[in-house]
Short mmCIF file of N, CA and C in Angstrom, two decimals:
data_model
loop_
_atom_site.label_atom_id
_atom_site.label_comp_id
_atom_site.label_asym_id
_atom_site.label_seq_id
_atom_site.Cartn_x
_atom_site.Cartn_y
_atom_site.Cartn_z
N MET C 28 0.82 -1.18 0.00
CA MET C 28 0.00 0.00 0.00
C MET C 28 0.88 1.26 0.00
N GLY C 29 1.96 1.24 0.77
CA GLY C 29 2.85 2.39 0.82
C GLY C 29 3.42 2.73 -0.54
N HIS C 30 3.80 1.70 -1.32
CA HIS C 30 4.34 1.94 -2.66
C HIS C 30 3.27 2.61 -3.54
N ASN C 31 2.03 2.13 -3.44
CA ASN C 31 0.96 2.69 -4.25
C ASN C 31 0.70 4.15 -3.91
N LEU C 32 1.05 4.55 -2.71
CA LEU C 32 0.86 5.94 -2.30
C LEU C 32 2.13 6.78 -2.47
N GLY C 33 3.14 6.23 -3.12
CA GLY C 33 4.33 6.99 -3.43
C GLY C 33 5.49 6.85 -2.47
N ALA C 34 5.36 6.00 -1.47
CA ALA C 34 6.45 5.81 -0.49
C ALA C 34 7.50 4.85 -1.05
N LYS C 35 8.76 5.17 -0.76
CA LYS C 35 9.86 4.28 -1.12
C LYS C 35 10.26 3.50 0.13
N HIS C 36 11.17 2.57 -0.03
CA HIS C 36 11.70 1.87 1.14
C HIS C 36 12.50 2.84 1.99
N ASP C 37 12.42 2.69 3.28
CA ASP C 37 13.10 3.61 4.19
C ASP C 37 14.61 3.63 3.99
N ASP C 38 15.19 2.52 3.55
CA ASP C 38 16.65 2.52 3.36
C ASP C 38 17.08 3.41 2.19
N ASP C 39 16.16 3.80 1.32
CA ASP C 39 16.49 4.72 0.24
C ASP C 39 16.82 6.12 0.78
N PHE C 40 16.43 6.39 2.02
CA PHE C 40 16.65 7.70 2.63
C PHE C 40 17.76 7.70 3.67
N LYS C 41 18.46 6.57 3.84
CA LYS C 41 19.40 6.45 4.96
C LYS C 41 20.53 7.48 4.94
N GLU C 42 20.91 7.96 3.76
CA GLU C 42 21.98 8.96 3.68
C GLU C 42 21.49 10.34 4.11
N GLU C 43 20.26 10.70 3.67
CA GLU C 43 19.77 12.04 3.95
C GLU C 43 18.99 12.16 5.26
N THR C 44 18.28 11.11 5.66
CA THR C 44 17.50 11.13 6.90
C THR C 44 17.66 9.81 7.63
N PRO C 45 18.72 9.66 8.40
CA PRO C 45 18.98 8.39 9.08
C PRO C 45 17.87 7.95 10.04
N ALA C 46 17.10 8.90 10.55
CA ALA C 46 16.02 8.56 11.50
C ALA C 46 14.95 7.68 10.87
N CYS C 47 14.88 7.67 9.54
CA CYS C 47 13.86 6.85 8.87
C CYS C 47 14.22 5.37 8.84
N LEU C 48 15.46 5.07 9.14
CA LEU C 48 15.91 3.68 9.14
C LEU C 48 16.58 3.40 10.49
N PRO C 49 15.79 3.00 11.49
CA PRO C 49 16.37 2.72 12.81
C PRO C 49 17.43 1.64 12.74
N SER C 50 18.32 1.64 13.71
CA SER C 50 19.37 0.61 13.74
C SER C 50 18.75 -0.75 14.04
N VAL C 51 19.50 -1.78 13.75
CA VAL C 51 19.04 -3.15 13.97
C VAL C 51 18.72 -3.38 15.46
N ASP C 52 19.44 -2.67 16.34
CA ASP C 52 19.27 -2.85 17.78
C ASP C 52 18.13 -2.02 18.37
N ASP C 53 17.50 -1.16 17.58
CA ASP C 53 16.46 -0.28 18.11
C ASP C 53 15.29 -1.11 18.64
N PRO C 54 14.95 -0.97 19.93
CA PRO C 54 13.87 -1.77 20.51
C PRO C 54 12.50 -1.47 19.91
N LYS C 55 12.35 -0.32 19.26
CA LYS C 55 11.07 0.03 18.64
C LYS C 55 10.90 -0.62 17.27
N GLY C 56 11.99 -1.13 16.69
CA GLY C 56 11.92 -1.82 15.40
C GLY C 56 11.89 -0.89 14.21
N ASN C 57 11.71 -1.47 13.03
CA ASN C 57 11.65 -0.73 11.78
C ASN C 57 10.24 -0.27 11.48
N TYR C 58 10.14 0.67 10.53
CA TYR C 58 8.85 1.19 10.11
C TYR C 58 8.26 0.31 8.99
N ILE C 59 7.03 0.61 8.61
CA ILE C 59 6.30 -0.17 7.61
C ILE C 59 7.09 -0.31 6.31
N MET C 60 7.74 0.75 5.87
CA MET C 60 8.41 0.72 4.57
C MET C 60 9.85 0.22 4.65
N PHE C 61 10.20 -0.49 5.71
CA PHE C 61 11.47 -1.19 5.74
C PHE C 61 11.42 -2.21 4.62
N ALA C 62 12.52 -2.40 3.92
CA ALA C 62 12.51 -3.20 2.69
C ALA C 62 12.32 -4.69 2.89
N SER C 63 12.37 -5.17 4.10
CA SER C 63 12.22 -6.60 4.37
C SER C 63 11.09 -6.78 5.38
N ALA C 64 10.45 -7.92 5.33
CA ALA C 64 9.37 -8.20 6.27
C ALA C 64 9.89 -8.24 7.70
N THR C 65 9.08 -7.79 8.63
CA THR C 65 9.45 -7.84 10.05
C THR C 65 8.40 -8.64 10.80
N GLY C 66 8.67 -8.92 12.05
CA GLY C 66 7.74 -9.71 12.86
C GLY C 66 6.43 -9.01 13.14
N GLY C 67 6.42 -7.67 13.10
CA GLY C 67 5.19 -6.93 13.35
C GLY C 67 4.87 -6.74 14.82
N ASP C 68 5.79 -7.11 15.69
CA ASP C 68 5.50 -7.07 17.12
C ASP C 68 6.17 -5.88 17.83
N LYS C 69 6.77 -4.98 17.08
CA LYS C 69 7.45 -3.83 17.68
C LYS C 69 6.67 -2.56 17.39
N GLU C 70 6.91 -1.55 18.21
CA GLU C 70 6.14 -0.30 18.16
C GLU C 70 6.12 0.36 16.79
N ASN C 71 7.26 0.43 16.11
CA ASN C 71 7.31 1.11 14.81
C ASN C 71 6.80 0.27 13.65
N ASN C 72 6.60 -1.03 13.85
CA ASN C 72 6.23 -1.92 12.76
C ASN C 72 4.89 -1.60 12.11
N ASN C 73 4.05 -0.84 12.80
CA ASN C 73 2.76 -0.49 12.20
C ASN C 73 2.64 1.02 11.99
N LYS C 74 3.79 1.69 11.81
CA LYS C 74 3.82 3.14 11.57
C LYS C 74 4.65 3.43 10.32
N PHE C 75 4.28 4.52 9.65
CA PHE C 75 5.12 5.01 8.56
C PHE C 75 6.17 5.95 9.13
N SER C 76 7.37 5.89 8.58
CA SER C 76 8.43 6.81 9.00
C SER C 76 8.12 8.22 8.48
N VAL C 77 8.82 9.21 9.00
CA VAL C 77 8.66 10.59 8.53
C VAL C 77 8.94 10.67 7.03
N CYS C 78 9.93 9.94 6.56
CA CYS C 78 10.25 9.93 5.12
C CYS C 78 9.08 9.41 4.30
N SER C 79 8.45 8.33 4.75
CA SER C 79 7.30 7.77 4.03
C SER C 79 6.12 8.74 4.07
N VAL C 80 5.86 9.33 5.21
CA VAL C 80 4.76 10.29 5.34
C VAL C 80 4.97 11.46 4.37
N ASN C 81 6.20 11.96 4.27
CA ASN C 81 6.49 13.06 3.35
C ASN C 81 6.29 12.64 1.90
N SER C 82 6.71 11.44 1.54
CA SER C 82 6.52 10.95 0.16
C SER C 82 5.05 10.79 -0.17
N ILE C 83 4.29 10.23 0.76
CA ILE C 83 2.84 10.05 0.56
C ILE C 83 2.16 11.41 0.44
N ALA C 84 2.55 12.35 1.26
CA ALA C 84 1.96 13.69 1.22
C ALA C 84 2.22 14.36 -0.13
N ARG C 85 3.46 14.21 -0.66
CA ARG C 85 3.78 14.80 -1.96
C ARG C 85 2.88 14.21 -3.06
N LEU C 86 2.69 12.89 -3.05
CA LEU C 86 1.87 12.26 -4.07
C LEU C 86 0.41 12.69 -3.93
N LEU C 87 -0.11 12.70 -2.72
CA LEU C 87 -1.50 13.10 -2.52
C LEU C 87 -1.72 14.56 -2.91
N HIS C 88 -0.72 15.38 -2.68
CA HIS C 88 -0.80 16.78 -3.09
C HIS C 88 -0.91 16.87 -4.62
N GLN C 89 -0.14 16.05 -5.34
CA GLN C 89 -0.23 16.03 -6.80
C GLN C 89 -1.62 15.59 -7.25
N VAL C 90 -2.16 14.57 -6.58
CA VAL C 90 -3.48 14.07 -6.94
C VAL C 90 -4.54 15.16 -6.70
N LEU C 91 -4.44 15.83 -5.56
CA LEU C 91 -5.41 16.89 -5.25
C LEU C 91 -5.33 18.05 -6.25
N LYS C 92 -4.15 18.28 -6.79
CA LYS C 92 -3.97 19.34 -7.79
C LYS C 92 -4.34 18.84 -9.19
N SER C 93 -4.81 17.60 -9.28
CA SER C 93 -5.21 16.96 -10.54
C SER C 93 -4.06 16.86 -11.53
N GLU C 94 -2.83 16.70 -11.04
CA GLU C 94 -1.70 16.50 -11.92
C GLU C 94 -1.72 15.07 -12.45
N SER C 95 -1.45 14.93 -13.73
CA SER C 95 -1.43 13.59 -14.30
C SER C 95 -0.05 12.97 -14.12
N ASN C 96 0.05 11.73 -14.44
CA ASN C 96 1.31 10.99 -14.38
C ASN C 96 1.91 10.91 -12.98
N CYS C 97 1.10 10.86 -11.96
CA CYS C 97 1.66 10.75 -10.62
C CYS C 97 1.90 9.29 -10.24
N PHE C 98 1.30 8.36 -10.97
CA PHE C 98 1.55 6.94 -10.72
C PHE C 98 2.35 6.37 -11.88
N PHE C 99 3.41 5.65 -11.56
CA PHE C 99 4.28 5.06 -12.58
C PHE C 99 4.41 3.57 -12.31
N THR C 100 4.53 2.82 -13.38
CA THR C 100 4.75 1.38 -13.26
C THR C 100 6.23 1.11 -13.04
N SER C 101 6.54 0.26 -12.10
CA SER C 101 7.93 -0.12 -11.86
C SER C 101 8.16 -1.51 -12.44
N ASN C 102 9.11 -1.60 -13.36
CA ASN C 102 9.42 -2.89 -13.97
C ASN C 102 10.69 -3.50 -13.42
N GLY C 103 11.33 -2.81 -12.49
CA GLY C 103 12.63 -3.25 -11.99
C GLY C 103 12.53 -4.35 -10.95
N SER C 104 13.64 -5.03 -10.78
CA SER C 104 13.72 -6.04 -9.73
C SER C 104 14.12 -5.36 -8.43
N PHE C 105 13.91 -6.06 -7.33
CA PHE C 105 14.28 -5.51 -6.03
C PHE C 105 15.10 -6.54 -5.27
N CYS C 106 16.35 -6.22 -5.03
CA CYS C 106 17.23 -7.10 -4.27
C CYS C 106 16.84 -7.04 -2.80
N GLY C 107 16.63 -8.19 -2.19
CA GLY C 107 16.28 -8.25 -0.77
C GLY C 107 14.91 -8.83 -0.51
N ASN C 108 14.15 -9.15 -1.55
CA ASN C 108 12.80 -9.67 -1.36
C ASN C 108 12.72 -11.20 -1.42
N ARG C 109 13.88 -11.86 -1.45
CA ARG C 109 13.98 -13.32 -1.50
C ARG C 109 13.44 -13.93 -2.79
N LEU C 110 13.30 -13.13 -3.84
CA LEU C 110 12.90 -13.62 -5.15
C LEU C 110 14.04 -13.31 -6.11
N THR C 111 14.59 -14.30 -6.78
CA THR C 111 15.67 -14.06 -7.72
C THR C 111 15.05 -13.55 -9.01
N GLU C 112 15.29 -12.26 -9.28
CA GLU C 112 14.69 -11.60 -10.42
C GLU C 112 15.78 -11.22 -11.43
N GLU C 113 15.35 -10.63 -12.54
CA GLU C 113 16.29 -10.25 -13.60
C GLU C 113 17.40 -9.36 -13.03
N GLY C 114 18.64 -9.70 -13.40
CA GLY C 114 19.78 -8.93 -12.93
C GLY C 114 20.37 -9.41 -11.62
N GLU C 115 19.73 -10.37 -10.95
CA GLU C 115 20.21 -10.93 -9.69
C GLU C 115 20.70 -12.35 -9.93
N GLN C 116 21.78 -12.73 -9.27
CA GLN C 116 22.24 -14.12 -9.33
C GLN C 116 21.55 -14.95 -8.26
N CYS C 117 21.13 -14.31 -7.19
CA CYS C 117 20.45 -14.96 -6.08
C CYS C 117 19.79 -13.85 -5.27
N ASP C 118 18.95 -14.20 -4.31
CA ASP C 118 18.34 -13.20 -3.43
C ASP C 118 17.96 -13.89 -2.13
N CYS C 119 18.76 -13.68 -1.11
CA CYS C 119 18.55 -14.38 0.16
C CYS C 119 17.97 -13.46 1.24
N GLY C 120 17.56 -12.27 0.87
CA GLY C 120 16.97 -11.36 1.84
C GLY C 120 17.72 -10.05 1.94
N PHE C 121 17.29 -9.25 2.90
CA PHE C 121 17.78 -7.89 3.02
C PHE C 121 19.06 -7.77 3.85
N THR C 122 19.12 -8.48 4.96
CA THR C 122 20.27 -8.35 5.86
C THR C 122 20.98 -9.69 6.02
N ARG C 123 22.17 -9.64 6.60
CA ARG C 123 22.92 -10.87 6.88
C ARG C 123 22.14 -11.77 7.83
N GLU C 124 21.38 -11.16 8.74
CA GLU C 124 20.58 -11.94 9.68
C GLU C 124 19.45 -12.69 8.96
N ASP C 125 18.89 -12.08 7.90
CA ASP C 125 17.81 -12.71 7.12
C ASP C 125 18.33 -13.83 6.24
N CYS C 126 19.56 -13.70 5.77
CA CYS C 126 20.09 -14.58 4.74
C CYS C 126 20.49 -15.94 5.33
N ASP C 127 19.86 -16.99 4.84
CA ASP C 127 20.22 -18.34 5.27
C ASP C 127 20.85 -19.13 4.13
N ASP C 128 21.27 -18.44 3.09
CA ASP C 128 21.91 -19.07 1.93
C ASP C 128 23.41 -18.78 2.01
N VAL C 129 24.21 -19.79 2.27
CA VAL C 129 25.65 -19.59 2.43
C VAL C 129 26.33 -19.19 1.13
N CYS C 130 25.64 -19.30 0.01
CA CYS C 130 26.23 -19.00 -1.29
C CYS C 130 25.87 -17.62 -1.82
N CYS C 131 25.06 -16.86 -1.11
CA CYS C 131 24.52 -15.61 -1.63
C CYS C 131 24.84 -14.44 -0.70
N TYR C 132 25.12 -13.28 -1.30
CA TYR C 132 25.29 -12.05 -0.53
C TYR C 132 23.93 -11.35 -0.39
N PRO C 133 23.54 -10.92 0.82
CA PRO C 133 22.27 -10.20 1.00
C PRO C 133 22.39 -8.76 0.50
N LYS C 134 21.28 -8.07 0.48
CA LYS C 134 21.23 -6.69 -0.04
C LYS C 134 22.18 -5.76 0.71
N ASP C 135 22.35 -5.93 2.02
CA ASP C 135 23.16 -4.98 2.79
C ASP C 135 24.66 -5.27 2.73
N SER C 136 25.09 -6.02 1.73
CA SER C 136 26.52 -6.34 1.59
C SER C 136 27.14 -5.53 0.44
N LYS C 137 28.45 -5.71 0.24
CA LYS C 137 29.15 -5.00 -0.84
C LYS C 137 28.71 -5.47 -2.22
N GLU C 138 28.29 -6.73 -2.32
CA GLU C 138 27.87 -7.30 -3.61
C GLU C 138 26.45 -7.85 -3.49
N PRO C 139 25.45 -6.98 -3.35
CA PRO C 139 24.09 -7.44 -3.11
C PRO C 139 23.54 -8.35 -4.21
N CYS C 140 22.92 -9.43 -3.77
CA CYS C 140 22.26 -10.39 -4.65
C CYS C 140 23.19 -10.98 -5.70
N LYS C 141 24.44 -11.15 -5.31
CA LYS C 141 25.43 -11.83 -6.14
C LYS C 141 25.86 -13.10 -5.42
N LEU C 142 26.30 -14.07 -6.20
CA LEU C 142 26.80 -15.31 -5.64
C LEU C 142 28.21 -15.13 -5.12
N LYS C 143 28.52 -15.78 -4.04
CA LYS C 143 29.87 -15.74 -3.49
C LYS C 143 30.77 -16.63 -4.34
N LYS C 144 32.03 -16.25 -4.44
CA LYS C 144 32.99 -17.11 -5.15
C LYS C 144 33.34 -18.32 -4.30
N PHE C 145 33.34 -18.13 -2.98
CA PHE C 145 33.58 -19.22 -2.05
C PHE C 145 32.52 -19.13 -0.95
N ALA C 146 32.08 -20.26 -0.46
CA ALA C 146 31.08 -20.28 0.59
C ALA C 146 31.61 -21.10 1.76
N ASN C 147 31.30 -20.66 2.96
CA ASN C 147 31.69 -21.41 4.15
C ASN C 147 30.54 -22.32 4.55
N VAL C 148 30.80 -23.60 4.55
CA VAL C 148 29.81 -24.60 4.95
C VAL C 148 30.43 -25.37 6.10
N GLY C 149 29.96 -25.11 7.31
CA GLY C 149 30.58 -25.73 8.48
C GLY C 149 32.02 -25.28 8.59
N ASN C 150 32.94 -26.20 8.70
CA ASN C 150 34.36 -25.88 8.78
C ASN C 150 35.04 -25.92 7.41
N THR C 151 34.25 -26.06 6.35
CA THR C 151 34.81 -26.23 5.02
C THR C 151 34.53 -25.00 4.16
N THR C 152 35.50 -24.57 3.40
CA THR C 152 35.28 -23.52 2.39
C THR C 152 35.22 -24.21 1.04
N VAL C 153 34.14 -23.95 0.32
CA VAL C 153 33.97 -24.60 -0.97
C VAL C 153 33.83 -23.56 -2.06
N LYS C 154 34.26 -23.92 -3.28
CA LYS C 154 34.20 -23.01 -4.42
C LYS C 154 32.83 -23.07 -5.05
N VAL C 155 32.30 -21.94 -5.45
CA VAL C 155 31.01 -21.87 -6.13
C VAL C 155 31.27 -21.88 -7.63
N ASP C 156 30.65 -22.80 -8.34
CA ASP C 156 30.83 -22.93 -9.79
C ASP C 156 29.67 -22.23 -10.49
N LEU C 157 29.97 -21.17 -11.23
CA LEU C 157 28.91 -20.43 -11.91
C LEU C 157 28.65 -20.95 -13.32
N HIS C 158 29.43 -21.92 -13.78
CA HIS C 158 29.28 -22.42 -15.14
C HIS C 158 28.52 -23.74 -15.11
N PHE C 159 27.24 -23.66 -15.26
CA PHE C 159 26.36 -24.82 -15.19
C PHE C 159 25.25 -24.61 -16.19
N PRO C 160 24.49 -25.62 -16.57
CA PRO C 160 23.46 -25.43 -17.60
C PRO C 160 22.51 -24.26 -17.34
N CYS C 161 22.23 -23.94 -16.09
CA CYS C 161 21.44 -22.75 -15.77
C CYS C 161 22.44 -21.72 -15.24
N PRO C 162 23.04 -20.92 -16.09
CA PRO C 162 24.16 -20.08 -15.66
C PRO C 162 23.77 -19.03 -14.63
N ASP C 163 22.48 -18.73 -14.49
CA ASP C 163 22.11 -17.73 -13.50
C ASP C 163 21.90 -18.33 -12.12
N TYR C 164 22.27 -19.58 -11.92
CA TYR C 164 22.28 -20.14 -10.59
C TYR C 164 23.54 -20.95 -10.37
N LEU C 165 23.62 -21.80 -9.40
CA LEU C 165 24.93 -22.30 -9.01
C LEU C 165 24.93 -23.75 -8.56
N THR C 166 26.13 -24.27 -8.54
CA THR C 166 26.41 -25.55 -7.92
C THR C 166 27.71 -25.38 -7.16
N ILE C 167 27.82 -25.99 -6.02
CA ILE C 167 29.11 -26.04 -5.35
C ILE C 167 29.71 -27.39 -5.68
N VAL C 168 30.97 -27.39 -6.13
CA VAL C 168 31.50 -28.58 -6.78
C VAL C 168 32.37 -29.47 -5.92
N THR C 169 32.60 -29.16 -4.67
CA THR C 169 33.50 -30.00 -3.89
C THR C 169 32.75 -30.94 -2.95
N GLY C 170 31.62 -31.41 -3.36
CA GLY C 170 30.93 -32.42 -2.57
C GLY C 170 29.74 -31.90 -1.79
N ILE C 171 29.67 -30.61 -1.52
CA ILE C 171 28.51 -30.07 -0.80
C ILE C 171 27.76 -29.19 -1.78
N LEU C 172 26.50 -29.48 -1.98
CA LEU C 172 25.69 -28.73 -2.94
C LEU C 172 24.89 -27.67 -2.21
N CYS C 173 25.01 -26.42 -2.64
CA CYS C 173 24.09 -25.40 -2.17
C CYS C 173 22.81 -25.53 -2.98
N ARG C 174 22.95 -25.49 -4.27
CA ARG C 174 21.81 -25.69 -5.16
C ARG C 174 22.32 -26.42 -6.39
N PHE C 175 21.55 -27.37 -6.82
CA PHE C 175 21.86 -28.10 -8.03
C PHE C 175 20.74 -27.76 -9.00
N VAL C 176 21.05 -27.05 -10.06
CA VAL C 176 20.02 -26.57 -10.96
C VAL C 176 20.16 -27.26 -12.30
N VAL C 177 19.09 -27.80 -12.80
CA VAL C 177 19.13 -28.58 -14.02
C VAL C 177 18.17 -27.97 -15.03
N ARG C 178 18.64 -27.75 -16.25
CA ARG C 178 17.73 -27.33 -17.31
C ARG C 178 17.42 -28.59 -18.12
N GLN C 179 16.36 -29.22 -17.75
CA GLN C 179 15.94 -30.50 -18.32
C GLN C 179 14.42 -30.47 -18.44
N PRO C 180 13.80 -31.56 -18.92
CA PRO C 180 12.34 -31.60 -18.85
C PRO C 180 11.91 -31.37 -17.40
N ARG C 181 10.82 -30.72 -17.22
CA ARG C 181 10.34 -30.33 -15.90
C ARG C 181 10.25 -31.54 -14.97
N VAL C 182 10.65 -31.35 -13.72
CA VAL C 182 10.56 -32.41 -12.73
C VAL C 182 9.41 -32.11 -11.79
N SER C 183 8.59 -33.09 -11.52
CA SER C 183 7.45 -32.90 -10.65
C SER C 183 7.88 -32.97 -9.20
N ALA C 184 7.50 -31.98 -8.41
CA ALA C 184 7.86 -31.95 -6.99
C ALA C 184 7.11 -33.03 -6.22
N VAL C 185 5.97 -33.44 -6.74
CA VAL C 185 5.17 -34.44 -6.04
C VAL C 185 5.65 -35.85 -6.37
N ARG C 186 5.76 -36.17 -7.65
CA ARG C 186 6.13 -37.53 -8.05
C ARG C 186 7.63 -37.72 -8.16
N ARG C 187 8.38 -36.62 -8.24
CA ARG C 187 9.83 -36.68 -8.43
C ARG C 187 10.21 -37.48 -9.68
N SER C 188 9.43 -37.32 -10.72
CA SER C 188 9.77 -37.98 -11.97
C SER C 188 9.59 -36.99 -13.11
N ALA C 189 10.30 -37.22 -14.20
CA ALA C 189 10.22 -36.28 -15.32
C ALA C 189 8.84 -36.33 -15.94
N SER C 190 8.30 -35.18 -16.26
CA SER C 190 7.00 -35.13 -16.92
C SER C 190 7.22 -35.14 -18.43
N THR C 191 6.13 -35.14 -19.18
CA THR C 191 6.24 -35.18 -20.63
C THR C 191 6.30 -33.78 -21.23
N GLU C 192 6.34 -32.74 -20.38
CA GLU C 192 6.42 -31.38 -20.92
C GLU C 192 7.72 -31.20 -21.68
N THR C 193 7.65 -30.47 -22.78
CA THR C 193 8.85 -30.28 -23.58
C THR C 193 9.56 -28.97 -23.28
N ARG C 194 8.91 -28.05 -22.58
CA ARG C 194 9.59 -26.78 -22.34
C ARG C 194 10.71 -26.96 -21.33
N SER C 195 11.68 -26.11 -21.45
CA SER C 195 12.84 -26.16 -20.58
C SER C 195 12.56 -25.34 -19.32
N THR C 196 12.76 -25.91 -18.17
CA THR C 196 12.49 -25.24 -16.91
C THR C 196 13.66 -25.46 -15.98
N CYS C 197 14.04 -24.42 -15.26
CA CYS C 197 15.08 -24.60 -14.25
C CYS C 197 14.42 -25.17 -13.00
N VAL C 198 15.06 -26.15 -12.42
CA VAL C 198 14.54 -26.79 -11.22
C VAL C 198 15.56 -26.60 -10.11
N GLU C 199 15.11 -26.17 -8.95
CA GLU C 199 16.01 -25.98 -7.82
C GLU C 199 15.93 -27.21 -6.94
N VAL C 200 17.06 -27.81 -6.68
CA VAL C 200 17.11 -29.02 -5.88
C VAL C 200 17.92 -28.72 -4.63
N LEU C 201 17.35 -28.97 -3.48
CA LEU C 201 18.05 -28.73 -2.23
C LEU C 201 18.57 -30.07 -1.73
N VAL C 202 19.87 -30.20 -1.62
CA VAL C 202 20.44 -31.50 -1.28
C VAL C 202 21.82 -31.33 -0.68
N SER C 203 22.21 -32.23 0.18
CA SER C 203 23.60 -32.36 0.62
C SER C 203 24.05 -33.73 0.16
N ALA C 204 25.17 -33.76 -0.53
CA ALA C 204 25.61 -35.02 -1.11
C ALA C 204 27.12 -35.05 -1.19
N THR C 205 27.67 -36.25 -1.32
CA THR C 205 29.11 -36.35 -1.49
C THR C 205 29.49 -36.32 -2.96
N ARG C 206 28.53 -36.53 -3.83
CA ARG C 206 28.80 -36.37 -5.25
C ARG C 206 27.53 -35.88 -5.94
N LEU C 207 27.70 -35.31 -7.10
CA LEU C 207 26.56 -34.75 -7.81
C LEU C 207 25.67 -35.86 -8.34
N PRO C 208 24.35 -35.71 -8.24
CA PRO C 208 23.46 -36.70 -8.84
C PRO C 208 23.56 -36.62 -10.36
N THR C 209 23.30 -37.71 -11.03
CA THR C 209 23.43 -37.73 -12.48
C THR C 209 22.13 -37.38 -13.18
N ALA C 210 21.02 -37.48 -12.50
CA ALA C 210 19.74 -37.16 -13.12
C ALA C 210 18.82 -36.53 -12.08
N PRO C 211 17.91 -35.66 -12.51
CA PRO C 211 17.01 -35.04 -11.55
C PRO C 211 16.21 -36.03 -10.71
N ALA C 212 15.86 -37.20 -11.27
CA ALA C 212 15.07 -38.18 -10.53
C ALA C 212 15.84 -38.74 -9.34
N ALA C 213 17.17 -38.64 -9.35
CA ALA C 213 17.98 -39.18 -8.27
C ALA C 213 18.09 -38.24 -7.08
N VAL C 214 17.50 -37.05 -7.20
CA VAL C 214 17.65 -36.04 -6.17
C VAL C 214 16.50 -36.13 -5.18
N PRO C 215 16.79 -36.08 -3.86
CA PRO C 215 15.76 -36.31 -2.86
C PRO C 215 14.67 -35.26 -2.74
N SER C 216 14.94 -33.96 -2.94
CA SER C 216 13.86 -33.00 -2.81
C SER C 216 13.97 -31.96 -3.90
N VAL C 217 12.84 -31.61 -4.51
CA VAL C 217 12.82 -30.73 -5.65
C VAL C 217 11.82 -29.61 -5.41
N ARG C 218 12.21 -28.39 -5.75
CA ARG C 218 11.29 -27.26 -5.66
C ARG C 218 11.40 -26.48 -6.96
N LEU C 219 10.29 -26.28 -7.68
CA LEU C 219 10.32 -25.55 -8.94
C LEU C 219 10.58 -24.09 -8.69
N LEU C 220 11.40 -23.48 -9.56
CA LEU C 220 11.66 -22.04 -9.46
C LEU C 220 10.54 -21.27 -10.09
#
């Protein structure tokens, strides 16, 4: 709703108005237009920040003045929403605390929504291989798989068998293994992208 009324994410204002983006330790929490979902149990979680209120007021003022073109369509992707969109190699969330993908940098890092060249898995550092049939995703090649992505006939998440569909679909497989499976049917759990 905030976006529809002209509000941007509060982190867009962090340079000019730091008060719009409380620190991670703030007991009152983030405001509604924080770029990532929050628990909703803190005081600020159901309030708009001053920055959002000002943006909404500007848009409503334009509407009241009957100015046209006050609403614009956004076609861009947004790093931090946990959806891998165009221009992103991965998207594990907004902050390091949100990110549970050892192979992906979150939005608040130096390389937002990019794959790491090396990932720490337990006590092991493994190399991330970006050259795979689905080049916009990854495989870790030293025995521990972060994601095994196959561009093959679609795999059914329910039956775990190849369907008769002819279109090419990327399939995300979550698995830990000592060697790469040779076919999608050999993989224990499958989730369609």
